[in-house]
Coordinates of C-alpha atoms and ligand atoms in Angstrom, one line a residue:
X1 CA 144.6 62.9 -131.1
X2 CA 142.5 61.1 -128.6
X3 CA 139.6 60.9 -129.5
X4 CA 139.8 61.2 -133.5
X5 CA 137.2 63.7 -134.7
X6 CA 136.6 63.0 -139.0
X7 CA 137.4 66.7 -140.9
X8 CA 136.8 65.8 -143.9
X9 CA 135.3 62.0 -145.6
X10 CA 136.0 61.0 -149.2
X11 CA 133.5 58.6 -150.3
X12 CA 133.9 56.9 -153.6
X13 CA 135.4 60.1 -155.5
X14 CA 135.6 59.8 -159.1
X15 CA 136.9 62.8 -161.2
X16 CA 136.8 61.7 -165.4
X17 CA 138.3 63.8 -168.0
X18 CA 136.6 63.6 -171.6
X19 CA 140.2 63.2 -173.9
X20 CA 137.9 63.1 -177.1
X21 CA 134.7 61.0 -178.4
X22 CA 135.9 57.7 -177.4
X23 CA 138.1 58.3 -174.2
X24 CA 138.1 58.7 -171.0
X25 CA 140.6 59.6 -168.4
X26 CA 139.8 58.1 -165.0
X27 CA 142.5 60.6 -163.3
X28 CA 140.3 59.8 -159.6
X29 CA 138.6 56.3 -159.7
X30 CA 136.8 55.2 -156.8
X31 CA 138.7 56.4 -154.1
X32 CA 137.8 56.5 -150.4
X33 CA 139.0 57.8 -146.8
X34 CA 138.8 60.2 -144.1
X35 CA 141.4 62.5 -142.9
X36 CA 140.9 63.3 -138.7
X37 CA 141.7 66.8 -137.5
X38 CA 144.8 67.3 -136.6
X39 CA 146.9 64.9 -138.4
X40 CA 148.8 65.1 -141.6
X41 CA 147.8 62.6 -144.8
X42 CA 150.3 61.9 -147.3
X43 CA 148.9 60.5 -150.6
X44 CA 152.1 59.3 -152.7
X45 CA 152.3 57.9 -156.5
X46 CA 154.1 58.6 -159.4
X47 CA 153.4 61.2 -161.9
X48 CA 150.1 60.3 -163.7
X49 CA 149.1 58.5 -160.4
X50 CA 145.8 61.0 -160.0
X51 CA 147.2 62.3 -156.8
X52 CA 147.2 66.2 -157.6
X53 CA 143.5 65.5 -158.9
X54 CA 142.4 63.9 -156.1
X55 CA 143.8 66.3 -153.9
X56 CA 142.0 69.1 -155.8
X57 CA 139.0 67.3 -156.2
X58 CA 138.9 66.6 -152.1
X59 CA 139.1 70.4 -151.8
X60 CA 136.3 72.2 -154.3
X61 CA 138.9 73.4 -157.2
X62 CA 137.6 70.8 -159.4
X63 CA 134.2 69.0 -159.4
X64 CA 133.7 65.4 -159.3
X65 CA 132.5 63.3 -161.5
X66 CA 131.0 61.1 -158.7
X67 CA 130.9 60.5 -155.3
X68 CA 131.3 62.8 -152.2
X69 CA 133.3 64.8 -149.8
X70 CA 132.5 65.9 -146.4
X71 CA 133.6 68.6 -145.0
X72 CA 132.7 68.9 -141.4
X73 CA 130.1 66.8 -142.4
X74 CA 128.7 68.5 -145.3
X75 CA 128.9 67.6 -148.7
X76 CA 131.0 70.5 -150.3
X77 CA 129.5 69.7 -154.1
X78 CA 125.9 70.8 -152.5
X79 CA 127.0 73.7 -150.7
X80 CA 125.2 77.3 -150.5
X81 CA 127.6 80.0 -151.6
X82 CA 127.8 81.7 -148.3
X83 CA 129.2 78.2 -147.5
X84 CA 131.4 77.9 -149.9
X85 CA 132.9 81.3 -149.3
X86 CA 133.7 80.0 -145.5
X87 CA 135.0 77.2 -147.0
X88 CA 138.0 78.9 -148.8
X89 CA 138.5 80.3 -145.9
X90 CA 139.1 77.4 -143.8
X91 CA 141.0 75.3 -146.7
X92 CA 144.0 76.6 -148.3
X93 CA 146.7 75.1 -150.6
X94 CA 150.4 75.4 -150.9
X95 CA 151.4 74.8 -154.6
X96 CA 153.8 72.7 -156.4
X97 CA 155.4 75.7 -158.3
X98 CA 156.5 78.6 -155.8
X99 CA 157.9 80.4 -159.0
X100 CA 154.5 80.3 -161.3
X101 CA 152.0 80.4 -158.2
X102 CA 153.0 83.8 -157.0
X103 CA 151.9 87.1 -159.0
X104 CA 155.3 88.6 -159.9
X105 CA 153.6 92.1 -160.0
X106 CA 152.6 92.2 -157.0
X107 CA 154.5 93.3 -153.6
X108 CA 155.2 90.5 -151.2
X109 CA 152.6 92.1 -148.7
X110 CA 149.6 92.6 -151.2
X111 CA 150.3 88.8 -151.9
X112 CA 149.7 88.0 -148.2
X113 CA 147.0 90.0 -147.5
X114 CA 145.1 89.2 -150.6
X115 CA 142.8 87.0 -148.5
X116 CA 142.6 88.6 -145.4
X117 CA 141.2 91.9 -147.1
X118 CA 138.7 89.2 -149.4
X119 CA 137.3 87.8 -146.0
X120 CA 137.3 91.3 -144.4
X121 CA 139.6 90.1 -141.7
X122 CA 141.8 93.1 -141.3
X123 CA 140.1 96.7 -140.4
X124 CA 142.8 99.0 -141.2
X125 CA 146.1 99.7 -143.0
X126 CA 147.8 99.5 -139.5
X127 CA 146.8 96.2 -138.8
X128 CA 146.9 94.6 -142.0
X129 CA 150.5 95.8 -142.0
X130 CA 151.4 93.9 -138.5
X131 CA 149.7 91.0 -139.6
X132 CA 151.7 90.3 -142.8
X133 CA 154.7 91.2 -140.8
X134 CA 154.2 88.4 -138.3
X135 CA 153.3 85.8 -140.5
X136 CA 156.5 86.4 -142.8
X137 CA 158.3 86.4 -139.8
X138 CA 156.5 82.9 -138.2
X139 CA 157.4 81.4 -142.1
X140 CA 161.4 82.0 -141.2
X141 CA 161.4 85.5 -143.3
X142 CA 162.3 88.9 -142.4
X143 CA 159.6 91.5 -141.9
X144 CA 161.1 94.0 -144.1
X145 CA 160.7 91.6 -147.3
X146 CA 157.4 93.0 -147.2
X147 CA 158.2 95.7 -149.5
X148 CA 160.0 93.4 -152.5
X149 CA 158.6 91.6 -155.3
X150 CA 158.8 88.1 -156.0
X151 CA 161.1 87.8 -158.4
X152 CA 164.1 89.1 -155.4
X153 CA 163.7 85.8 -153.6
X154 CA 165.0 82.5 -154.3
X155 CA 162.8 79.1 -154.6
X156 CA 162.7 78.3 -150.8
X157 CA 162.1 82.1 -149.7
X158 CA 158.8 82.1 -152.2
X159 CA 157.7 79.0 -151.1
X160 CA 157.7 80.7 -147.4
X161 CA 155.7 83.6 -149.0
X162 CA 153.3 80.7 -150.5
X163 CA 152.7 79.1 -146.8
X164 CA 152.5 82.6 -145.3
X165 CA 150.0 83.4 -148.0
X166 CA 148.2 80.2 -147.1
X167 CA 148.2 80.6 -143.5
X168 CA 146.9 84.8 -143.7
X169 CA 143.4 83.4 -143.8
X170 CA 143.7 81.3 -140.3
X171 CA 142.8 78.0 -142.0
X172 CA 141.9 75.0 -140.7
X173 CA 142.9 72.5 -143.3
X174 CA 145.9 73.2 -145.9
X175 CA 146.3 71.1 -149.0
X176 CA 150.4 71.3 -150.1
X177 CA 150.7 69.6 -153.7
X178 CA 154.2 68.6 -154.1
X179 CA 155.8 72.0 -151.9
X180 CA 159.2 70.6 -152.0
X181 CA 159.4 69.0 -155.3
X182 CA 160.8 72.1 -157.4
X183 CA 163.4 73.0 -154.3
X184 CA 166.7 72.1 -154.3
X185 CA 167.3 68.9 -151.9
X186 CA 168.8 71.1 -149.2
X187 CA 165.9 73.0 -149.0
X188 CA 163.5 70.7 -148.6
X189 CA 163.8 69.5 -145.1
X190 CA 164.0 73.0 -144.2
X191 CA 160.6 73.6 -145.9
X192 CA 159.1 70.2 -144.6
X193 CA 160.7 71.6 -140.7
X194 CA 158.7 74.6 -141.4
X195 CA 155.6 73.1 -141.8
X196 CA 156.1 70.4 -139.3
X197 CA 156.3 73.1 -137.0
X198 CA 153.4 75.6 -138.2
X199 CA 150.8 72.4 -138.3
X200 CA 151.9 71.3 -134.5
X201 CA 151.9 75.5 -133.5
X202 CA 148.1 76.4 -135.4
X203 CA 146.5 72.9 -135.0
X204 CA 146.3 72.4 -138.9
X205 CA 145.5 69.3 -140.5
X206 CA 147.2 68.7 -144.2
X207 CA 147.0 66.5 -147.0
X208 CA 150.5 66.3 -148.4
X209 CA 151.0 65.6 -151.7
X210 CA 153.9 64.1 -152.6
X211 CA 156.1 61.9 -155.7
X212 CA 157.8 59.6 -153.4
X213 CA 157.6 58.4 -150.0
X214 CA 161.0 59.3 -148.6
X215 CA 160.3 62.6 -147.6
X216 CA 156.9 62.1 -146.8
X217 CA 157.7 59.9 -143.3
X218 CA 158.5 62.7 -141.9
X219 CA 155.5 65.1 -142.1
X220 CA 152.8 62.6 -142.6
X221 CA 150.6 60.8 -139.9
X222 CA 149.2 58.1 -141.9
X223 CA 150.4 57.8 -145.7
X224 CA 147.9 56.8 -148.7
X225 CA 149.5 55.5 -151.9
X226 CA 147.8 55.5 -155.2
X227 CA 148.3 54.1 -158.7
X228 CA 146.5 54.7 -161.8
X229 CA 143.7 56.8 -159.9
X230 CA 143.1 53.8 -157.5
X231 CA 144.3 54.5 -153.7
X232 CA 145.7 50.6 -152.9
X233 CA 147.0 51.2 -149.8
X234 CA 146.5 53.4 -146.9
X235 CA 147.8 53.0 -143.2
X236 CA 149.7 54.7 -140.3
X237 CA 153.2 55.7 -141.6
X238 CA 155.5 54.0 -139.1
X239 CA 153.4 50.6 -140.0
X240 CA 153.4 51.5 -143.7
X241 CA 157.3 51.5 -143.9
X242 CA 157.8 48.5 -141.7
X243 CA 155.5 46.5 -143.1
X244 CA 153.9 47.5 -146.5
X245 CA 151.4 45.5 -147.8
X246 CA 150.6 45.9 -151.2
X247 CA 153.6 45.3 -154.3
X248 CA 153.7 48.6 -155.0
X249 CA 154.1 50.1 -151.9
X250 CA 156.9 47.8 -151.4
X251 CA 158.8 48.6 -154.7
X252 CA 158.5 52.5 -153.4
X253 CA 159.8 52.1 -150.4
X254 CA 163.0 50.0 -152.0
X255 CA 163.6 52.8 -154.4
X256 CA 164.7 55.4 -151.4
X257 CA 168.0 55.8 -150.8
X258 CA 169.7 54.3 -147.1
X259 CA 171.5 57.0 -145.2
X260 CA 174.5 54.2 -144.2
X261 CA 176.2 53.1 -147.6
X262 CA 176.8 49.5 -146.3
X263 CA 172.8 49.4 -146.0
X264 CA 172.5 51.2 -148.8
X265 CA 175.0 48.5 -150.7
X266 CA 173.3 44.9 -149.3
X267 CA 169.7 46.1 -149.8
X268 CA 167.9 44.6 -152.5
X269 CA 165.5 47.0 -155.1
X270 CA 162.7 45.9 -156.1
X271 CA 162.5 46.6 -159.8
X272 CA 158.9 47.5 -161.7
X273 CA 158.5 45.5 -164.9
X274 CA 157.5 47.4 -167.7
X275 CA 156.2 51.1 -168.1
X276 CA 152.9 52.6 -166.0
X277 CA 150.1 52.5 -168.2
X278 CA 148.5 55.1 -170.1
X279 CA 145.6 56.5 -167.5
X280 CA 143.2 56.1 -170.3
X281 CA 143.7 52.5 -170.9
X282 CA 144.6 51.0 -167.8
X283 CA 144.9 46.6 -167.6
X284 CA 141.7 44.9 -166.7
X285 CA 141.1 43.7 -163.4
X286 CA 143.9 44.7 -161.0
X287 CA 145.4 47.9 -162.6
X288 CA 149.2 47.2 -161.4
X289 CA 149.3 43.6 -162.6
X290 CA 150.9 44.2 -165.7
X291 CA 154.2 45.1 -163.6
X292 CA 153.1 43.0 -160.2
X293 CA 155.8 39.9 -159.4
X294 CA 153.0 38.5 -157.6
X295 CA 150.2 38.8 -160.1
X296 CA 148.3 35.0 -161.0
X297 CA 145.0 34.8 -163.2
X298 CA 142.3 36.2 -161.0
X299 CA 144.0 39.4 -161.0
X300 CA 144.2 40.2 -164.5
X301 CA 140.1 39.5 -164.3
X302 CA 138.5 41.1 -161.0
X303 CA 139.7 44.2 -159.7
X304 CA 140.3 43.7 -155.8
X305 CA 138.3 45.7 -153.4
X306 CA 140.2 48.5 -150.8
X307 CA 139.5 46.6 -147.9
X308 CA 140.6 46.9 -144.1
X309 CA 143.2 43.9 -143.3
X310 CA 144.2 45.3 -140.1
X311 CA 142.8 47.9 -138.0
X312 CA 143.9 51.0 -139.8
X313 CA 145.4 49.3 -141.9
X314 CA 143.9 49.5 -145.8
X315 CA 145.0 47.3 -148.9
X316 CA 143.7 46.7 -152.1
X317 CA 144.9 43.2 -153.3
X318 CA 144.2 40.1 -154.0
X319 CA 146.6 38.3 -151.9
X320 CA 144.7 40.2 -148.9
X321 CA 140.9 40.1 -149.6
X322 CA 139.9 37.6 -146.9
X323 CA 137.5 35.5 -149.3
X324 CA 140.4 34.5 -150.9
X325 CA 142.3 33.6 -148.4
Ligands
LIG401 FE1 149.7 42.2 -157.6 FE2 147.5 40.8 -157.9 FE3 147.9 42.2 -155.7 FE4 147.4 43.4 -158.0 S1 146.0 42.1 -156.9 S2 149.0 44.0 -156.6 S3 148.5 42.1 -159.4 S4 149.0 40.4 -156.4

Protein backbone atom coordinates (compact mmCIF):
# COMPACT_ATOMS: atom_id res chain seq x y z
CA UNK A 1 0.00 0.00 0.00
CA UNK A 2 1.85 2.97 -1.36
CA UNK A 3 -0.01 5.23 -1.89
CA UNK A 4 -3.10 4.66 0.52
CA UNK A 5 -6.37 5.11 -1.40
CA UNK A 6 -9.57 5.68 1.64
CA UNK A 7 -12.42 2.67 0.76
CA UNK A 8 -14.57 3.41 3.09
CA UNK A 9 -14.66 6.86 5.89
CA UNK A 10 -16.62 6.58 9.18
CA UNK A 11 -17.38 9.95 10.39
CA UNK A 12 -18.94 10.44 13.68
CA UNK A 13 -21.32 7.16 13.53
CA UNK A 14 -23.79 6.87 16.17
CA UNK A 15 -26.22 3.93 16.14
CA UNK A 16 -28.99 4.31 19.50
CA UNK A 17 -31.29 1.72 20.46
CA UNK A 18 -34.72 2.85 22.13
CA UNK A 19 -34.70 0.13 25.46
CA UNK A 20 -38.07 1.72 26.53
CA UNK A 21 -39.43 5.48 27.38
CA UNK A 22 -36.56 6.56 29.36
CA UNK A 23 -33.55 4.70 27.85
CA UNK A 24 -31.25 4.70 25.51
CA UNK A 25 -28.54 2.35 24.39
CA UNK A 26 -25.63 4.18 22.77
CA UNK A 27 -24.39 0.65 21.25
CA UNK A 28 -22.13 3.11 18.41
CA UNK A 29 -21.30 6.61 20.01
CA UNK A 30 -19.28 8.91 18.12
CA UNK A 31 -16.99 6.90 16.43
CA UNK A 32 -14.60 7.83 13.58
CA UNK A 33 -11.99 6.29 10.94
CA UNK A 34 -11.14 5.30 7.59
CA UNK A 35 -10.20 1.88 6.41
CA UNK A 36 -7.57 2.10 3.08
CA UNK A 37 -7.98 -0.58 0.36
CA UNK A 38 -6.21 -3.22 0.73
CA UNK A 39 -5.56 -3.60 4.38
CA UNK A 40 -7.19 -5.45 7.10
CA UNK A 41 -8.92 -3.43 10.39
CA UNK A 42 -9.42 -5.21 13.47
CA UNK A 43 -11.83 -3.44 15.82
CA UNK A 44 -11.47 -5.39 19.33
CA UNK A 45 -13.61 -5.00 22.78
CA UNK A 46 -15.44 -7.13 24.94
CA UNK A 47 -18.85 -8.27 24.53
CA UNK A 48 -21.29 -5.25 24.90
CA UNK A 49 -18.29 -3.13 23.51
CA UNK A 50 -20.62 -2.03 20.28
CA UNK A 51 -18.14 -3.65 17.97
CA UNK A 52 -20.60 -6.06 16.02
CA UNK A 53 -22.91 -2.84 15.70
CA UNK A 54 -20.50 -0.76 14.41
CA UNK A 55 -19.39 -3.11 12.11
CA UNK A 56 -22.92 -3.56 10.81
CA UNK A 57 -23.72 -0.08 10.92
CA UNK A 58 -20.27 0.68 8.64
CA UNK A 59 -21.76 -1.73 6.21
CA UNK A 60 -25.73 -0.76 5.46
CA UNK A 61 -27.38 -3.73 7.63
CA UNK A 62 -28.41 -1.36 10.19
CA UNK A 63 -29.05 2.43 9.90
CA UNK A 64 -27.40 5.01 11.90
CA UNK A 65 -28.66 7.12 14.15
CA UNK A 66 -26.14 9.81 13.08
CA UNK A 67 -23.30 10.53 11.30
CA UNK A 68 -21.85 9.05 7.92
CA UNK A 69 -20.07 6.45 5.99
CA UNK A 70 -18.40 6.67 2.78
CA UNK A 71 -18.15 4.20 0.59
CA UNK A 72 -15.93 4.98 -2.26
CA UNK A 73 -16.81 8.30 -1.41
CA UNK A 74 -20.45 8.13 -1.19
CA UNK A 75 -22.52 8.31 1.70
CA UNK A 76 -24.22 4.79 1.74
CA UNK A 77 -27.36 6.13 4.03
CA UNK A 78 -28.25 8.44 0.78
CA UNK A 79 -27.77 6.00 -1.77
CA UNK A 80 -30.12 5.27 -4.94
CA UNK A 81 -31.23 1.62 -5.01
CA UNK A 82 -29.51 0.71 -8.11
CA UNK A 83 -26.54 1.79 -5.78
CA UNK A 84 -27.28 0.00 -3.12
CA UNK A 85 -27.79 -3.19 -4.95
CA UNK A 86 -23.90 -2.79 -6.31
CA UNK A 87 -23.21 -2.21 -2.99
CA UNK A 88 -24.10 -5.74 -1.66
CA UNK A 89 -22.30 -6.77 -4.26
CA UNK A 90 -19.10 -5.35 -3.46
CA UNK A 91 -19.45 -5.84 0.56
CA UNK A 92 -19.95 -9.10 2.02
CA UNK A 93 -19.84 -10.46 5.64
CA UNK A 94 -18.54 -13.61 7.20
CA UNK A 95 -20.61 -14.35 10.40
CA UNK A 96 -19.98 -15.10 13.85
CA UNK A 97 -22.14 -18.32 13.85
CA UNK A 98 -21.19 -20.77 10.93
CA UNK A 99 -23.88 -23.20 12.34
CA UNK A 100 -27.05 -20.61 12.43
CA UNK A 101 -25.85 -18.43 9.38
CA UNK A 102 -26.16 -21.21 6.84
CA UNK A 103 -29.71 -22.47 5.53
CA UNK A 104 -29.60 -26.16 6.57
CA UNK A 105 -32.09 -26.91 3.76
CA UNK A 106 -30.28 -25.99 1.38
CA UNK A 107 -27.40 -27.91 -0.75
CA UNK A 108 -23.96 -26.54 -0.17
CA UNK A 109 -23.93 -25.27 -3.96
CA UNK A 110 -27.37 -23.38 -3.99
CA UNK A 111 -25.80 -21.77 -0.72
CA UNK A 112 -22.83 -20.47 -2.86
CA UNK A 113 -24.41 -19.50 -5.76
CA UNK A 114 -27.25 -17.69 -4.03
CA UNK A 115 -25.59 -14.40 -4.99
CA UNK A 116 -24.03 -14.99 -8.06
CA UNK A 117 -27.58 -15.98 -9.74
CA UNK A 118 -29.11 -12.59 -7.58
CA UNK A 119 -26.48 -10.33 -9.41
CA UNK A 120 -26.86 -12.34 -12.69
CA UNK A 121 -23.30 -13.29 -12.67
CA UNK A 122 -23.48 -16.77 -13.91
CA UNK A 123 -25.26 -17.52 -17.54
CA UNK A 124 -25.74 -21.10 -17.33
CA UNK A 125 -26.07 -24.32 -15.23
CA UNK A 126 -22.57 -25.27 -16.59
CA UNK A 127 -20.82 -22.42 -15.39
CA UNK A 128 -22.55 -21.77 -12.27
CA UNK A 129 -21.53 -25.34 -11.51
CA UNK A 130 -17.51 -24.68 -12.13
CA UNK A 131 -17.73 -21.66 -10.40
CA UNK A 132 -18.94 -23.04 -7.02
CA UNK A 133 -16.60 -25.85 -7.57
CA UNK A 134 -13.59 -23.54 -7.60
CA UNK A 135 -14.38 -21.41 -4.93
CA UNK A 136 -14.95 -24.52 -2.42
CA UNK A 137 -11.92 -25.66 -3.63
CA UNK A 138 -9.81 -22.06 -3.22
CA UNK A 139 -11.71 -22.14 0.71
CA UNK A 140 -9.58 -25.63 1.41
CA UNK A 141 -12.85 -27.96 0.54
CA UNK A 142 -13.41 -30.62 -1.83
CA UNK A 143 -15.44 -29.96 -4.97
CA UNK A 144 -17.63 -32.83 -4.54
CA UNK A 145 -19.16 -31.35 -1.11
CA UNK A 146 -21.13 -29.51 -3.45
CA UNK A 147 -23.80 -31.96 -3.36
CA UNK A 148 -24.29 -32.25 0.79
CA UNK A 149 -26.09 -30.30 3.11
CA UNK A 150 -24.86 -28.31 5.89
CA UNK A 151 -25.54 -30.16 8.63
CA UNK A 152 -22.61 -33.16 7.17
CA UNK A 153 -19.85 -30.65 7.96
CA UNK A 154 -18.17 -29.71 11.01
CA UNK A 155 -17.73 -26.02 12.43
CA UNK A 156 -14.50 -25.21 10.45
CA UNK A 157 -15.82 -26.89 7.08
CA UNK A 158 -19.09 -24.44 7.30
CA UNK A 159 -17.24 -21.60 8.07
CA UNK A 160 -15.24 -22.37 4.69
CA UNK A 161 -18.75 -22.67 2.98
CA UNK A 162 -19.59 -19.12 4.75
CA UNK A 163 -16.20 -17.45 3.14
CA UNK A 164 -16.79 -19.25 -0.07
CA UNK A 165 -20.34 -17.91 0.04
CA UNK A 166 -18.93 -14.52 0.71
CA UNK A 167 -16.35 -14.50 -1.75
CA UNK A 168 -19.13 -16.02 -4.90
CA UNK A 169 -20.03 -12.34 -5.43
CA UNK A 170 -16.20 -11.10 -6.20
CA UNK A 171 -16.35 -8.57 -3.37
CA UNK A 172 -14.25 -5.89 -2.70
CA UNK A 173 -14.64 -5.41 0.99
CA UNK A 174 -15.66 -8.37 3.47
CA UNK A 175 -16.86 -7.70 6.96
CA UNK A 176 -15.95 -11.13 9.34
CA UNK A 177 -17.77 -10.60 12.87
CA UNK A 178 -16.14 -12.78 15.17
CA UNK A 179 -15.41 -15.96 12.29
CA UNK A 180 -13.26 -17.85 14.71
CA UNK A 181 -14.90 -17.31 17.89
CA UNK A 182 -17.40 -20.39 17.86
CA UNK A 183 -14.35 -22.78 16.47
CA UNK A 184 -12.46 -24.87 18.36
CA UNK A 185 -8.85 -23.24 19.20
CA UNK A 186 -7.16 -25.59 16.60
CA UNK A 187 -9.25 -24.42 14.09
CA UNK A 188 -8.84 -21.06 14.26
CA UNK A 189 -5.50 -20.25 12.93
CA UNK A 190 -6.40 -22.55 10.17
CA UNK A 191 -9.47 -20.29 9.42
CA UNK A 192 -7.45 -16.95 10.17
CA UNK A 193 -4.46 -18.79 7.38
CA UNK A 194 -7.30 -18.98 5.09
CA UNK A 195 -8.25 -15.66 4.98
CA UNK A 196 -4.84 -14.30 5.28
CA UNK A 197 -4.32 -15.95 2.21
CA UNK A 198 -7.69 -15.19 0.17
CA UNK A 199 -7.37 -11.25 1.17
CA UNK A 200 -3.50 -11.15 -0.13
CA UNK A 201 -4.67 -13.60 -3.46
CA UNK A 202 -8.26 -11.27 -4.40
CA UNK A 203 -6.93 -7.81 -3.07
CA UNK A 204 -9.72 -7.70 -0.31
CA UNK A 205 -9.84 -5.26 2.28
CA UNK A 206 -11.62 -6.55 5.76
CA UNK A 207 -12.80 -5.25 8.89
CA UNK A 208 -12.23 -8.00 11.42
CA UNK A 209 -14.19 -8.29 14.20
CA UNK A 210 -12.88 -9.75 17.00
CA UNK A 211 -13.26 -10.43 21.31
CA UNK A 212 -9.71 -10.21 22.04
CA UNK A 213 -6.62 -9.03 20.54
CA UNK A 214 -4.49 -12.21 20.43
CA UNK A 215 -5.58 -13.56 17.39
CA UNK A 216 -6.28 -10.50 15.77
CA UNK A 217 -2.23 -9.52 15.28
CA UNK A 218 -2.08 -11.82 12.91
CA UNK A 219 -4.75 -10.85 10.25
CA UNK A 220 -5.03 -7.20 11.01
CA UNK A 221 -3.06 -4.19 9.54
CA UNK A 222 -3.92 -1.65 11.91
CA UNK A 223 -6.20 -2.66 15.09
CA UNK A 224 -9.09 -0.29 16.55
CA UNK A 225 -10.16 -1.04 20.11
CA UNK A 226 -13.46 0.05 21.53
CA UNK A 227 -15.23 0.25 24.95
CA UNK A 228 -18.68 1.13 25.72
CA UNK A 229 -19.38 2.25 22.00
CA UNK A 230 -16.46 4.63 22.12
CA UNK A 231 -13.36 3.60 19.75
CA UNK A 232 -10.27 4.92 22.34
CA UNK A 233 -7.63 3.65 20.48
CA UNK A 234 -6.68 3.04 16.98
CA UNK A 235 -3.12 2.45 15.45
CA UNK A 236 -0.88 0.16 13.29
CA UNK A 237 -0.86 -3.30 14.93
CA UNK A 238 2.93 -3.90 15.45
CA UNK A 239 2.91 -0.25 17.21
CA UNK A 240 -0.31 -1.07 19.09
CA UNK A 241 1.18 -4.18 20.83
CA UNK A 242 4.49 -2.62 21.55
CA UNK A 243 3.42 0.28 22.81
CA UNK A 244 -0.35 0.72 23.66
CA UNK A 245 -1.46 3.77 24.69
CA UNK A 246 -4.55 3.90 26.25
CA UNK A 247 -5.33 1.72 29.95
CA UNK A 248 -7.42 -0.41 28.35
CA UNK A 249 -5.56 -1.39 25.52
CA UNK A 250 -2.91 -2.22 27.87
CA UNK A 251 -4.95 -4.43 30.31
CA UNK A 252 -5.98 -6.41 26.87
CA UNK A 253 -2.93 -7.03 25.71
CA UNK A 254 -1.76 -8.44 29.48
CA UNK A 255 -4.65 -10.78 29.52
CA UNK A 256 -3.17 -12.96 26.31
CA UNK A 257 -1.44 -15.78 27.11
CA UNK A 258 2.85 -15.97 26.41
CA UNK A 259 3.79 -18.88 24.22
CA UNK A 260 7.19 -19.47 26.57
CA UNK A 261 5.88 -20.47 30.22
CA UNK A 262 8.88 -18.61 31.93
CA UNK A 263 7.39 -15.36 30.12
CA UNK A 264 4.23 -16.43 30.61
CA UNK A 265 5.18 -17.00 34.64
CA UNK A 266 7.20 -13.37 35.31
CA UNK A 267 4.72 -11.26 33.34
CA UNK A 268 2.61 -9.13 35.24
CA UNK A 269 -1.62 -8.82 34.37
CA UNK A 270 -3.06 -6.04 34.57
CA UNK A 271 -6.24 -6.59 36.42
CA UNK A 272 -9.76 -4.40 35.52
CA UNK A 273 -11.39 -3.08 38.70
CA UNK A 274 -14.87 -3.63 38.86
CA UNK A 275 -17.46 -4.88 36.20
CA UNK A 276 -18.06 -3.01 32.50
CA UNK A 277 -20.89 -0.89 32.76
CA UNK A 278 -24.29 -1.33 31.67
CA UNK A 279 -24.21 0.31 27.92
CA UNK A 280 -27.23 2.24 28.86
CA UNK A 281 -25.74 3.93 31.80
CA UNK A 282 -22.32 4.40 31.17
CA UNK A 283 -19.92 6.84 33.97
CA UNK A 284 -19.72 10.45 33.12
CA UNK A 285 -16.99 11.90 31.47
CA UNK A 286 -14.35 9.25 30.53
CA UNK A 287 -16.49 6.01 30.12
CA UNK A 288 -13.60 3.50 31.41
CA UNK A 289 -12.70 5.56 34.52
CA UNK A 290 -14.74 3.64 36.83
CA UNK A 291 -12.11 0.66 36.25
CA UNK A 292 -8.94 3.02 35.02
CA UNK A 293 -5.65 2.82 37.58
CA UNK A 294 -4.85 6.04 36.12
CA UNK A 295 -8.13 7.88 36.41
CA UNK A 296 -7.87 11.59 38.57
CA UNK A 297 -10.81 14.18 38.74
CA UNK A 298 -11.01 15.66 35.21
CA UNK A 299 -11.78 12.35 33.95
CA UNK A 300 -14.76 11.54 35.77
CA UNK A 301 -16.10 15.18 34.38
CA UNK A 302 -15.04 15.71 30.49
CA UNK A 303 -15.00 13.02 28.18
CA UNK A 304 -11.52 13.09 26.24
CA UNK A 305 -11.45 13.67 22.63
CA UNK A 306 -10.07 10.71 19.94
CA UNK A 307 -7.21 12.58 19.03
CA UNK A 308 -3.97 11.82 16.82
CA UNK A 309 -0.83 11.60 19.36
CA UNK A 310 1.36 10.23 16.86
CA UNK A 311 1.13 9.91 13.27
CA UNK A 312 -1.26 7.06 12.80
CA UNK A 313 -1.42 6.74 15.96
CA UNK A 314 -5.07 7.54 17.66
CA UNK A 315 -5.95 7.77 21.56
CA UNK A 316 -8.65 8.94 23.45
CA UNK A 317 -7.35 9.95 26.95
CA UNK A 318 -6.74 12.32 29.04
CA UNK A 319 -3.19 11.61 29.88
CA UNK A 320 -2.66 12.24 25.95
CA UNK A 321 -4.74 15.26 24.84
CA UNK A 322 -2.01 17.78 24.23
CA UNK A 323 -3.84 20.76 26.09
CA UNK A 324 -3.34 18.94 29.09
CA UNK A 325 -0.13 18.19 28.81
FE1 LIG B 1 -8.04 6.42 32.42
FE2 LIG B 1 -8.59 9.00 32.53
FE3 LIG B 1 -7.43 7.99 30.40
FE4 LIG B 1 -9.98 7.46 30.90
S1 LIG B 1 -9.13 9.45 30.42
S2 LIG B 1 -8.44 6.02 30.27
S3 LIG B 1 -9.94 7.32 33.12
S4 LIG B 1 -6.58 8.11 32.46
Amino acid sequence: MDKKEVLMEVKHLKKYFKIDAKHILKAVDDVSFSIYRGETLGIVGESGCGKTTCGRTCIGVYQATDGEVLYRGKNIYKMKPAEKRELTKHVQMIFQDPYSSLDPRKKVHDIIAEGMRIHKMVHSKEEEKKAVQKLLQQVGLNPEHAIRYVHEFSGGQRQRIGIARALAVNPEFLLCDEPISALDVSVQAQIVNLLVRLQKERGLTSMFIAHDLSMVKHISDRIGVMYLGNLVELANSEELYQRPLHPYTEALLSAIPLPNPRSERERKRIRLKGEVPSPIDPPQGCHFCNRCRYAEEICHKNVPEFQEVEEGHFVACHRYQKELC
